[in-house]
Tab-separated table of C-alpha atoms in Angstrom:
chain	number	residue	atom	x	y	z
A	38	UNK	CA	115.912	-40.474	-8.024
A	39	UNK	CA	117.527	-41.091	-4.623
A	40	UNK	CA	117.114	-44.291	-2.645
A	41	UNK	CA	118.758	-44.929	0.726
A	42	UNK	CA	118.715	-47.466	3.524
A	43	UNK	CA	120.800	-47.016	6.620
A	44	UNK	CA	121.230	-45.589	10.096
A	45	UNK	CA	121.340	-41.926	11.023
A	46	UNK	CA	124.877	-40.492	10.748
A	47	UNK	CA	126.013	-39.404	14.240
A	48	UNK	CA	126.935	-35.876	13.167
A	49	UNK	CA	123.361	-35.076	12.052
A	50	UNK	CA	121.698	-36.265	15.258
A	51	UNK	CA	121.792	-32.650	16.439
A	52	UNK	CA	119.320	-31.643	13.733
A	53	UNK	CA	116.897	-34.398	14.723
A	54	UNK	CA	117.232	-33.417	18.380
A	55	UNK	CA	116.532	-29.772	17.540
A	56	UNK	CA	113.549	-30.791	15.426
A	57	UNK	CA	112.142	-32.839	18.312
A	58	UNK	CA	112.564	-29.838	20.603
A	59	UNK	CA	110.539	-27.680	18.206
A	60	UNK	CA	107.861	-30.369	17.902
A	61	UNK	CA	107.696	-30.709	21.702
A	62	UNK	CA	107.139	-26.964	22.053
A	63	UNK	CA	104.382	-27.137	19.441
A	64	UNK	CA	102.667	-29.991	21.275
A	65	UNK	CA	102.698	-28.059	24.543
A	66	UNK	CA	100.857	-25.088	23.023
A	67	UNK	CA	97.874	-27.056	21.623
A	68	UNK	CA	96.776	-24.269	19.274
A	69	UNK	CA	97.109	-24.210	15.488
A	70	UNK	CA	98.125	-20.559	15.480
A	71	UNK	CA	100.620	-20.846	18.348
A	72	UNK	CA	102.052	-24.081	16.952
A	73	UNK	CA	102.439	-22.504	13.533
A	74	UNK	CA	104.177	-19.455	15.005
A	75	UNK	CA	106.722	-21.694	16.740
A	76	UNK	CA	107.396	-23.499	13.468
A	77	UNK	CA	107.720	-20.196	11.604
A	78	UNK	CA	110.549	-19.176	13.936
A	79	UNK	CA	112.298	-22.501	13.312
A	80	UNK	CA	111.774	-22.576	9.536
A	81	UNK	CA	115.397	-21.841	8.674
A	82	UNK	CA	116.619	-24.649	10.932
A	83	UNK	CA	114.058	-27.021	9.413
A	84	UNK	CA	115.052	-26.202	5.838
A	85	UNK	CA	118.774	-26.557	6.621
A	86	UNK	CA	118.110	-29.967	8.145
A	87	UNK	CA	116.125	-31.101	5.110
A	88	UNK	CA	118.814	-29.915	2.690
A	89	UNK	CA	121.495	-31.738	4.677
A	90	UNK	CA	119.473	-34.946	4.750
A	91	UNK	CA	118.863	-34.742	0.998
A	92	UNK	CA	122.521	-34.024	0.279
A	93	UNK	CA	123.534	-37.068	2.330
A	94	UNK	CA	120.915	-39.192	0.609
A	95	UNK	CA	119.499	-39.998	4.050
A	96	UNK	CA	115.838	-40.374	3.159
A	97	UNK	CA	114.827	-41.827	6.533
A	98	UNK	CA	115.927	-38.529	8.048
A	99	UNK	CA	114.000	-36.491	5.453
A	100	UNK	CA	110.856	-38.454	6.258
A	101	UNK	CA	111.396	-38.147	10.006
A	102	UNK	CA	111.967	-34.394	9.852
A	103	UNK	CA	108.846	-33.884	7.746
A	104	UNK	CA	106.602	-36.051	9.907
A	105	UNK	CA	107.729	-34.488	13.187
A	106	UNK	CA	106.480	-31.109	11.992
A	107	UNK	CA	103.175	-32.061	10.348
A	108	UNK	CA	99.725	-31.382	11.767
A	109	UNK	CA	100.929	-31.227	15.370
A	110	UNK	CA	97.838	-29.456	16.736
A	111	UNK	CA	95.529	-31.921	14.970
A	112	UNK	CA	97.142	-34.888	16.715
A	113	UNK	CA	97.062	-33.107	20.085
A	114	UNK	CA	93.357	-32.335	19.791
A	115	UNK	CA	92.476	-35.805	18.541
A	116	UNK	CA	94.338	-37.737	21.235
A	117	UNK	CA	93.442	-35.823	24.367
A	118	UNK	CA	90.309	-36.345	26.500
A	119	UNK	CA	87.097	-34.458	25.803
A	120	UNK	CA	87.603	-30.736	26.238
A	121	UNK	CA	84.926	-28.754	28.051
A	122	UNK	CA	84.758	-24.996	28.447
A	123	UNK	CA	85.277	-24.192	32.140
A	124	UNK	CA	82.397	-22.333	33.838
A	125	UNK	CA	84.443	-19.178	34.382
A	126	UNK	CA	85.063	-18.897	30.609
A	127	UNK	CA	81.666	-20.063	29.323
A	128	UNK	CA	79.930	-16.682	29.279
A	129	UNK	CA	82.937	-14.946	27.715
A	130	UNK	CA	83.253	-17.637	25.070
A	131	UNK	CA	79.565	-17.533	24.095
A	132	UNK	CA	79.546	-13.743	23.929
A	133	UNK	CA	82.656	-13.628	21.746
A	134	UNK	CA	81.449	-16.481	19.530
A	135	UNK	CA	78.112	-14.754	18.937
A	136	UNK	CA	79.799	-11.446	18.183
A	137	UNK	CA	82.328	-13.009	15.826
A	138	UNK	CA	79.644	-15.001	14.014
A	139	UNK	CA	77.692	-11.800	13.433
A	140	UNK	CA	80.724	-10.350	11.647
A	141	UNK	CA	81.253	-13.263	9.239
A	142	UNK	CA	79.160	-11.734	6.478
A	143	UNK	CA	79.956	-8.120	7.342
A	144	UNK	CA	82.638	-5.736	6.099
A	145	UNK	CA	85.917	-6.886	7.674
A	146	UNK	CA	88.154	-4.022	6.581
A	147	UNK	CA	88.086	-2.136	9.886
A	148	UNK	CA	89.565	-2.915	13.287
A	149	UNK	CA	86.350	-4.300	14.821
A	150	UNK	CA	86.709	-7.640	13.099
A	151	UNK	CA	90.435	-7.986	13.857
A	152	UNK	CA	89.829	-7.118	17.512
A	153	UNK	CA	86.971	-9.633	17.772
A	154	UNK	CA	89.070	-12.371	16.171
A	155	UNK	CA	92.047	-11.685	18.451
A	156	UNK	CA	89.850	-11.830	21.554
A	157	UNK	CA	88.248	-15.060	20.374
A	158	UNK	CA	91.651	-16.650	19.688
A	159	UNK	CA	92.850	-15.665	23.154
A	160	UNK	CA	89.801	-17.245	24.779
A	161	UNK	CA	90.208	-20.431	22.732
A	162	UNK	CA	93.814	-20.717	23.868
A	163	UNK	CA	92.727	-20.299	27.493
A	164	UNK	CA	90.042	-22.954	27.004
A	165	UNK	CA	92.493	-25.438	25.533
A	166	UNK	CA	94.966	-24.882	28.350
A	167	UNK	CA	92.322	-25.061	31.071
A	168	UNK	CA	92.648	-28.856	30.961
A	169	UNK	CA	95.827	-30.769	31.663
A	170	UNK	CA	97.435	-31.912	28.455
A	171	UNK	CA	98.181	-35.617	28.614
A	172	UNK	CA	99.448	-36.143	25.093
A	173	UNK	CA	102.338	-38.308	23.983
A	174	UNK	CA	105.454	-36.347	23.118
A	175	UNK	CA	106.906	-36.545	19.594
A	176	UNK	CA	108.583	-39.884	18.930
A	177	UNK	CA	112.377	-39.800	18.428
A	178	UNK	CA	111.959	-41.608	15.105
A	179	UNK	CA	109.084	-42.521	12.809
A	180	UNK	CA	108.761	-46.294	13.120
A	181	UNK	CA	108.939	-46.991	9.389
A	182	UNK	CA	109.061	-50.777	9.748
A	183	UNK	CA	105.963	-50.748	11.958
A	184	UNK	CA	104.229	-48.361	9.541
A	185	UNK	CA	104.956	-50.688	6.636
A	186	UNK	CA	103.625	-53.669	8.574
A	187	UNK	CA	100.427	-51.826	9.511
A	188	UNK	CA	99.772	-50.655	5.956
A	189	UNK	CA	100.480	-54.101	4.518
A	190	UNK	CA	97.983	-55.624	6.943
A	191	UNK	CA	95.356	-52.982	6.175
A	192	UNK	CA	95.874	-53.119	2.399
A	193	UNK	CA	96.860	-56.637	1.301
A	194	UNK	CA	96.163	-55.710	-2.350
A	195	UNK	CA	99.168	-53.385	-2.180
A	196	UNK	CA	99.883	-49.788	-1.209
A	197	UNK	CA	102.137	-46.837	-1.984
A	198	UNK	CA	102.615	-43.628	0.002
A	199	UNK	CA	103.419	-40.357	-1.755
A	200	UNK	CA	104.401	-37.752	0.808
A	201	UNK	CA	105.203	-34.184	-0.222
A	202	UNK	CA	107.423	-31.721	1.618
A	203	UNK	CA	107.052	-28.084	0.556
A	204	UNK	CA	110.390	-26.400	1.302
A	205	UNK	CA	109.450	-23.100	-0.334
A	206	UNK	CA	111.618	-23.394	-3.456
A	207	UNK	CA	111.492	-27.159	-4.038
A	208	UNK	CA	108.935	-29.895	-3.427
A	209	UNK	CA	110.425	-33.078	-2.031
A	210	UNK	CA	108.379	-36.074	-3.160
A	211	UNK	CA	109.041	-39.198	-1.097
A	212	UNK	CA	107.639	-42.524	-2.219
A	213	UNK	CA	107.346	-45.194	0.444
A	214	UNK	CA	106.248	-48.737	-0.310
A	215	UNK	CA	106.716	-52.157	1.251
A	216	UNK	CA	110.282	-52.429	-0.040
A	217	UNK	CA	111.783	-49.026	-0.678
A	218	UNK	CA	111.930	-45.311	0.077
A	219	UNK	CA	112.819	-42.991	-2.805
A	220	UNK	CA	113.006	-39.241	-3.384
A	221	UNK	CA	112.193	-36.969	-6.321
A	222	UNK	CA	112.712	-33.189	-6.308
A	223	UNK	CA	110.155	-31.005	-8.096
A	224	UNK	CA	111.021	-27.370	-8.772
A	225	UNK	CA	108.557	-24.607	-7.907
A	226	UNK	CA	108.940	-23.089	-11.363
A	227	UNK	CA	106.526	-20.715	-13.082
A	228	UNK	CA	104.936	-23.542	-15.073
A	229	UNK	CA	104.013	-25.494	-11.938
A	230	UNK	CA	102.708	-22.369	-10.225
A	231	UNK	CA	100.476	-21.602	-13.208
A	232	UNK	CA	99.203	-25.191	-13.381
A	233	UNK	CA	98.305	-25.049	-9.691
A	234	UNK	CA	96.447	-21.783	-10.178
A	235	UNK	CA	94.419	-23.300	-13.014
A	236	UNK	CA	93.671	-26.428	-10.968
A	237	UNK	CA	92.906	-24.846	-7.590
A	238	UNK	CA	91.657	-21.270	-7.977
A	239	UNK	CA	87.935	-20.691	-8.138
A	240	UNK	CA	88.026	-18.404	-11.173
A	241	UNK	CA	89.523	-21.176	-13.357
A	242	UNK	CA	87.411	-24.066	-12.066
A	243	UNK	CA	84.804	-24.172	-14.824
A	244	UNK	CA	87.469	-23.840	-17.509
A	245	UNK	CA	89.634	-26.615	-16.065
A	246	UNK	CA	87.071	-29.182	-14.922
A	247	UNK	CA	84.630	-28.807	-17.811
A	248	UNK	CA	87.565	-28.750	-20.260
A	249	UNK	CA	86.242	-25.622	-21.942
A	250	UNK	CA	89.419	-25.121	-24.000
A	251	UNK	CA	88.996	-28.524	-25.591
A	252	UNK	CA	85.277	-27.986	-26.188
A	253	UNK	CA	86.178	-24.784	-28.010
A	254	UNK	CA	88.744	-26.751	-30.077
A	255	UNK	CA	91.607	-24.544	-28.877
A	256	UNK	CA	93.684	-27.085	-26.952
A	257	UNK	CA	94.431	-30.706	-26.158
A	258	UNK	CA	92.024	-32.702	-24.018
A	259	UNK	CA	92.304	-32.022	-20.252
A	260	UNK	CA	95.627	-30.249	-20.852
A	261	UNK	CA	96.025	-28.672	-17.404
A	262	UNK	CA	95.199	-31.852	-15.498
A	263	UNK	CA	97.482	-33.986	-17.666
A	264	UNK	CA	100.363	-31.560	-17.208
A	265	UNK	CA	99.855	-31.255	-13.451
A	266	UNK	CA	99.667	-35.031	-13.091
A	267	UNK	CA	102.900	-35.329	-15.045
A	268	UNK	CA	104.625	-32.910	-12.658
A	269	UNK	CA	103.251	-34.073	-9.294
A	270	UNK	CA	102.407	-37.759	-9.684
A	271	UNK	CA	104.016	-39.427	-12.703
A	272	UNK	CA	107.653	-39.206	-11.458
A	273	UNK	CA	106.864	-41.451	-8.479
A	274	UNK	CA	103.918	-43.541	-9.634
A	275	UNK	CA	104.834	-47.243	-9.500
A	276	UNK	CA	104.595	-49.194	-12.741
A	277	UNK	CA	102.867	-52.037	-10.901
A	278	UNK	CA	99.986	-49.927	-9.566
A	279	UNK	CA	96.543	-51.481	-10.091
A	280	UNK	CA	93.025	-50.076	-9.547
A	281	UNK	CA	92.576	-52.132	-6.345
A	282	UNK	CA	95.751	-50.864	-4.714
A	283	UNK	CA	95.863	-47.984	-2.239
A	284	UNK	CA	97.623	-44.726	-3.079
A	285	UNK	CA	98.067	-42.781	0.165
A	286	UNK	CA	98.827	-39.095	-0.410
A	287	UNK	CA	100.274	-36.744	2.220
A	288	UNK	CA	100.149	-33.178	0.818
A	289	UNK	CA	102.070	-30.201	2.135
A	290	UNK	CA	101.652	-26.448	1.968
A	291	UNK	CA	100.141	-25.227	-1.278
A	292	UNK	CA	99.418	-28.795	-2.385
A	293	UNK	CA	96.649	-29.084	0.220
A	294	UNK	CA	94.332	-27.536	-2.402
A	295	UNK	CA	95.036	-30.117	-5.126
A	296	UNK	CA	92.057	-32.294	-6.197
A	297	UNK	CA	94.085	-35.481	-6.519
A	298	UNK	CA	91.330	-37.609	-8.040
A	299	UNK	CA	91.130	-35.166	-10.951
A	300	UNK	CA	94.783	-35.362	-11.961
A	301	UNK	CA	95.608	-37.390	-15.035
A	302	UNK	CA	98.584	-39.686	-15.614
A	303	UNK	CA	99.075	-41.482	-18.903
A	304	UNK	CA	95.850	-39.895	-20.196
A	305	UNK	CA	93.763	-41.550	-17.454
A	306	UNK	CA	92.247	-40.152	-14.267
A	307	UNK	CA	94.302	-40.921	-11.173
A	308	UNK	CA	91.212	-42.205	-9.329
A	309	UNK	CA	90.855	-44.869	-12.044
A	310	UNK	CA	94.381	-46.135	-11.446
A	311	UNK	CA	94.311	-46.554	-7.657
A	312	UNK	CA	92.143	-46.103	-4.580
A	313	UNK	CA	93.107	-42.689	-3.230
A	314	UNK	CA	93.251	-41.596	0.376
A	315	UNK	CA	94.563	-38.269	1.670
A	316	UNK	CA	96.384	-38.274	5.020
A	317	UNK	CA	97.394	-35.358	7.275
A	318	UNK	CA	100.595	-37.273	8.031
A	319	UNK	CA	102.061	-40.693	8.722
A	320	UNK	CA	102.855	-40.387	12.423
A	321	UNK	CA	99.421	-41.094	13.923
A	322	UNK	CA	97.451	-44.288	14.360
A	323	UNK	CA	93.951	-44.396	12.811
A	324	UNK	CA	90.967	-43.588	14.994
A	325	UNK	CA	89.351	-46.735	16.426
A	326	UNK	CA	86.249	-48.093	14.772
A	327	UNK	CA	82.949	-47.635	16.622
A	328	UNK	CA	81.455	-50.680	18.319
A	329	UNK	CA	80.807	-53.363	15.697
A	330	UNK	CA	77.116	-53.607	16.590
A	331	UNK	CA	76.578	-49.870	16.229
A	332	UNK	CA	75.052	-49.006	12.857
A	333	UNK	CA	73.313	-45.793	13.876
A	334	UNK	CA	73.398	-42.809	11.539
A	335	UNK	CA	72.783	-39.124	12.145
A	336	UNK	CA	71.416	-37.298	9.097
A	337	UNK	CA	71.418	-33.502	9.303
A	338	UNK	CA	69.904	-31.317	6.598
A	339	UNK	CA	69.114	-27.633	6.223
A	340	UNK	CA	67.306	-26.328	3.167
A	341	UNK	CA	66.300	-22.833	4.320
A	342	UNK	CA	68.394	-20.205	6.086
A	343	UNK	CA	66.330	-17.019	6.047
A	344	UNK	CA	68.483	-14.199	4.704
A	345	UNK	CA	71.732	-15.918	5.747
A	346	UNK	CA	72.140	-18.031	2.588
A	347	UNK	CA	70.353	-19.298	-0.497
A	348	UNK	CA	67.876	-22.160	-0.148
A	349	UNK	CA	68.936	-25.728	-0.936
A	350	UNK	CA	65.814	-27.431	-2.310
A	351	UNK	CA	67.536	-30.791	-2.871
A	352	UNK	CA	68.446	-31.471	0.763
A	353	UNK	CA	65.436	-33.636	1.644
A	354	UNK	CA	65.928	-35.818	-1.436
A	355	UNK	CA	69.618	-36.270	-0.596
A	356	UNK	CA	68.817	-37.423	2.941
A	357	UNK	CA	66.122	-39.769	1.608
A	358	UNK	CA	68.730	-41.326	-0.672
A	359	UNK	CA	71.179	-41.819	2.207
A	360	UNK	CA	68.487	-43.319	4.457
A	361	UNK	CA	67.367	-45.706	1.704
A	362	UNK	CA	70.887	-47.141	1.397
A	363	UNK	CA	71.764	-47.226	5.105
A	364	UNK	CA	71.119	-50.589	6.782
A	365	UNK	CA	70.993	-49.333	10.374
A	366	UNK	CA	68.835	-46.914	12.323
A	367	UNK	CA	68.850	-43.251	11.341
A	368	UNK	CA	68.117	-40.119	13.350
A	369	UNK	CA	67.094	-37.206	11.138
A	370	UNK	CA	67.416	-33.549	12.041
A	371	UNK	CA	65.960	-31.541	9.170
A	372	UNK	CA	65.254	-27.812	8.878
A	373	UNK	CA	63.400	-26.722	12.048
A	374	UNK	CA	64.965	-29.610	13.978
A	375	UNK	CA	68.466	-28.931	12.667
A	376	UNK	CA	69.340	-26.251	15.183
A	377	UNK	CA	72.747	-25.760	16.723
A	378	UNK	CA	71.471	-26.906	20.116
A	379	UNK	CA	69.822	-30.048	18.725
A	380	UNK	CA	72.831	-31.098	16.668
A	381	UNK	CA	75.251	-30.609	19.564
A	382	UNK	CA	72.893	-32.419	21.938
A	383	UNK	CA	72.571	-35.425	19.629
A	384	UNK	CA	76.328	-35.740	19.269
A	385	UNK	CA	76.986	-35.342	22.992
A	386	UNK	CA	74.234	-37.593	24.380
A	387	UNK	CA	74.596	-40.627	22.108
A	388	UNK	CA	76.896	-42.649	24.366
A	389	UNK	CA	77.754	-45.270	21.736
A	390	UNK	CA	78.314	-42.736	18.973
A	391	UNK	CA	77.243	-42.872	15.348
A	392	UNK	CA	78.764	-45.037	12.642
A	393	UNK	CA	77.747	-42.455	10.008
A	394	UNK	CA	77.120	-38.715	10.120
A	395	UNK	CA	75.860	-37.102	6.916
A	396	UNK	CA	75.442	-33.322	6.774
A	397	UNK	CA	73.634	-31.647	3.872
A	398	UNK	CA	73.776	-27.875	4.180
A	399	UNK	CA	75.823	-24.814	3.355
A	400	UNK	CA	79.376	-24.563	4.631
A	401	UNK	CA	81.928	-21.870	4.065
A	402	UNK	CA	85.662	-21.378	4.311
A	403	UNK	CA	86.431	-17.695	4.893
A	404	UNK	CA	89.518	-16.791	2.855
A	405	UNK	CA	92.666	-16.469	5.007
A	406	UNK	CA	90.540	-16.756	8.170
A	407	UNK	CA	90.153	-20.490	8.629
A	408	UNK	CA	88.967	-20.126	12.204
A	409	UNK	CA	85.722	-18.724	10.775
A	410	UNK	CA	84.996	-21.832	8.684
A	411	UNK	CA	81.518	-23.011	9.604
A	412	UNK	CA	78.572	-25.241	8.793
A	413	UNK	CA	75.277	-23.416	8.539
A	414	UNK	CA	72.411	-24.832	10.581
A	415	UNK	CA	68.832	-23.613	10.626
A	416	UNK	CA	69.288	-21.017	13.350
A	417	UNK	CA	73.028	-20.506	13.661
A	418	UNK	CA	76.479	-21.475	12.427
A	419	UNK	CA	78.573	-24.294	13.873
A	420	UNK	CA	82.073	-22.844	14.017
A	421	UNK	CA	85.333	-24.666	13.428
A	422	UNK	CA	86.457	-24.858	17.045
A	423	UNK	CA	83.053	-26.198	18.139
A	424	UNK	CA	83.369	-28.987	15.582
A	425	UNK	CA	86.890	-29.845	16.765
A	426	UNK	CA	85.612	-30.269	20.350
A	427	UNK	CA	82.982	-32.863	19.408
A	428	UNK	CA	83.481	-36.518	20.379
A	429	UNK	CA	82.765	-38.439	17.169
A	430	UNK	CA	84.072	-41.815	18.377
A	431	UNK	CA	85.337	-43.128	15.064
A	432	UNK	CA	82.365	-42.078	12.920
A	433	UNK	CA	82.495	-41.736	9.162
A	434	UNK	CA	81.421	-38.202	8.229
A	435	UNK	CA	80.150	-37.276	4.777
A	436	UNK	CA	79.993	-33.520	4.255
A	437	UNK	CA	77.370	-32.804	1.627
A	438	UNK	CA	78.411	-29.176	1.852
A	439	UNK	CA	80.474	-26.752	-0.156
A	440	UNK	CA	84.167	-26.314	0.687
A	441	UNK	CA	84.277	-28.997	3.374
A	442	UNK	CA	87.881	-29.764	2.458
A	443	UNK	CA	88.985	-26.216	1.622
A	444	UNK	CA	91.726	-25.112	3.990
A	445	UNK	CA	93.565	-22.182	5.472
A	446	UNK	CA	97.140	-23.525	5.420
A	447	UNK	CA	99.603	-22.138	7.963
A	448	UNK	CA	103.347	-22.806	8.307
A	449	UNK	CA	104.108	-26.201	9.777
A	450	UNK	CA	101.145	-27.691	7.920
A	451	UNK	CA	98.752	-26.546	10.592
A	452	UNK	CA	95.446	-26.636	8.743
A	453	UNK	CA	92.187	-24.902	9.548
A	454	UNK	CA	89.408	-26.686	7.673
A	455	UNK	CA	86.123	-28.363	8.493
A	456	UNK	CA	87.462	-31.782	7.518
A	457	UNK	CA	90.525	-31.512	9.738
A	458	UNK	CA	88.324	-30.302	12.604
A	459	UNK	CA	86.220	-33.456	12.207
A	460	UNK	CA	89.373	-35.599	12.351
A	461	UNK	CA	90.433	-33.726	15.481
A	462	UNK	CA	87.027	-34.579	16.954
A	463	UNK	CA	87.649	-38.284	16.421
A	464	UNK	CA	86.184	-39.036	12.993
A	465	UNK	CA	87.793	-42.079	11.420
A	466	UNK	CA	87.149	-40.908	7.873
A	467	UNK	CA	85.760	-37.793	6.204
A	468	UNK	CA	84.412	-37.460	2.665
A	469	UNK	CA	84.323	-33.821	1.604
A	470	UNK	CA	84.811	-31.543	-1.378
A	471	UNK	CA	87.315	-28.791	-2.018
A	472	UNK	CA	84.702	-26.684	-3.752
A	473	UNK	CA	80.982	-26.104	-4.279
A	474	UNK	CA	78.598	-29.053	-4.541
A	475	UNK	CA	75.772	-28.340	-6.934
A	476	UNK	CA	72.330	-29.309	-5.684
A	477	UNK	CA	71.383	-31.060	-8.926
A	478	UNK	CA	74.600	-33.089	-9.080
A	479	UNK	CA	74.615	-34.284	-5.460
A	480	UNK	CA	72.267	-37.301	-5.871
A	481	UNK	CA	74.203	-38.471	-8.941
A	482	UNK	CA	77.353	-38.677	-6.819
A	483	UNK	CA	75.771	-39.896	-3.573
A	484	UNK	CA	73.957	-42.882	-5.108
A	485	UNK	CA	77.087	-44.879	-6.067
A	486	UNK	CA	78.944	-43.703	-2.947
A	487	UNK	CA	76.295	-45.106	-0.609
A	488	UNK	CA	75.778	-48.189	-2.763
A	489	UNK	CA	79.436	-49.036	-2.150
A	490	UNK	CA	79.323	-48.176	1.562
A	491	UNK	CA	76.193	-50.326	1.989
A	492	UNK	CA	77.927	-53.380	0.542
A	493	UNK	CA	80.809	-52.975	2.989
A	494	UNK	CA	83.446	-51.037	1.054
A	495	UNK	CA	85.647	-48.857	3.210
A	496	UNK	CA	85.444	-45.116	2.631
A	497	UNK	CA	88.281	-44.599	0.091
A	498	UNK	CA	87.155	-47.629	-1.927
A	499	UNK	CA	83.547	-46.388	-1.915
A	500	UNK	CA	84.655	-42.943	-3.083
A	501	UNK	CA	86.737	-44.493	-5.878
A	502	UNK	CA	83.711	-46.522	-6.958
A	503	UNK	CA	81.537	-43.389	-7.073
A	504	UNK	CA	84.087	-41.405	-9.075
A	505	UNK	CA	84.733	-44.249	-11.509
A	506	UNK	CA	80.992	-44.770	-11.964
A	507	UNK	CA	80.505	-41.138	-12.975
A	508	UNK	CA	83.487	-41.317	-15.345
A	509	UNK	CA	81.921	-44.277	-17.161
A	510	UNK	CA	78.423	-42.791	-17.186
A	511	UNK	CA	79.734	-39.490	-18.572
A	512	UNK	CA	80.343	-41.214	-21.902
A	513	UNK	CA	76.626	-41.859	-22.471
A	514	UNK	CA	74.634	-39.177	-20.627
A	515	UNK	CA	72.538	-36.567	-22.356
A	516	UNK	CA	74.352	-33.313	-23.036
A	517	UNK	CA	71.978	-31.417	-20.722
A	518	UNK	CA	73.073	-33.590	-17.792
A	519	UNK	CA	76.771	-33.735	-18.695
A	520	UNK	CA	77.861	-31.291	-15.981
A	521	UNK	CA	76.573	-33.681	-13.274
A	522	UNK	CA	79.070	-36.305	-14.461
A	523	UNK	CA	82.014	-34.068	-15.368
A	524	UNK	CA	85.134	-33.773	-13.172
A	525	UNK	CA	83.633	-30.537	-11.867
A	526	UNK	CA	81.076	-32.707	-10.028
A	527	UNK	CA	83.415	-35.364	-8.583
A	528	UNK	CA	87.097	-34.366	-8.753
A	529	UNK	CA	86.958	-32.127	-5.689
A	530	UNK	CA	85.955	-34.996	-3.380
A	531	UNK	CA	88.593	-36.671	-1.221
A	532	UNK	CA	88.596	-39.393	1.411
A	533	UNK	CA	90.529	-38.009	4.358
A	534	UNK	CA	91.640	-40.170	7.264
A	535	UNK	CA	94.319	-40.482	9.911
A	536	UNK	CA	96.716	-43.398	9.881
A	537	UNK	CA	96.207	-44.860	6.429
A	538	UNK	CA	93.336	-47.172	7.388
A	539	UNK	CA	89.901	-45.575	7.498
A	540	UNK	CA	86.831	-47.792	7.631
């Protein structure tokens, strides 16, 4: 383990200056794809700088280099004023959006889909650059002392940050707490790659999160999740961690798909040992809370989709459960009322914003085409870029949808996912799942989640309460209902927020 405190050596300032130049270029482009392409061209420089910083034991520099190049487009979109499509691009945008949406479920092997996607990307870039960018440039240094002070104020029970840097051949694991900054190096060996496949790929999900090997008496209990926890978490987990303390996790690259709550350390679930929160990075401040007297909620639910998707018969019951726990007013848009126009109108015309937005519907992440991620509404799909342009004013968003946290990860940790789009739109916190949410299991999970939110818990604490409740109840439930309480039902959920303090 490396631990270092000190000032930046003068002869490595050039690397930090070059890194800031790359980050400044990425900020000016304001597009995930363009930003990622700039980073891709500078990858060799970035990796050389990281290796030098590690060799010198200069962990402040490692952290600064990593944070300068994380989630640049997300911060740009979140911090700029509301973006509107200019009149001269509106017709083109709508035509291309409609055409692209019609191709989502079609055969995409020919050139028609690629051409439609390229045209759509070009129009999006023109839309984003139609407004003057007034976004702060990358800071010369991450203000670590100020970050520590902010986290200590937000989390008086205690906190630890685990931030991962995927360099391609090695994972750098930095642990930051109130007193120290340390580094562990984790090799990308074949064992770790196999463990990640078992923990993150759809074809292994039932086997891993229902512990089928153990049930067939052919292996040790939760073997994959224990081994992955030992590789990714145990080396840096503080001995003094308690269940009320905050564990803030900043993933990178391939680790964006890890269901952190479902990892095991010391034969216990990680979500039992700390309150988990996933962050895009450490450089940004949290979104402001909505007005304190605003307790309005928007509840959106779609149970029928024609021939576009299978019905979801449990949607109405899920929204009833949310409404029963919510103390404020609630606007419901269900089925025939849950159209694209109505949802967008509600979000644009509510001047004070919503404290809570709950969406119960289908959602989909299209493999390797994150721009096509969408939430299905009654009459149409709400595409990723439309979600990112919303003005959510610090709302908490609960995605009762499949794959709300699933991501298309590009170089430079530019992420295309529904959850990140909601953060870009100004959400303070997002609760979403990496994988499918089963209709029958949803109320079992939502009941403790909203019980905790109703009593005033912040979002990560409420999620921890829900996951811990299901873990305890799993010991006594009837075998027929066991799947509703298994890690398959709760491990994929994460609390995602910007800045380490989401209400």
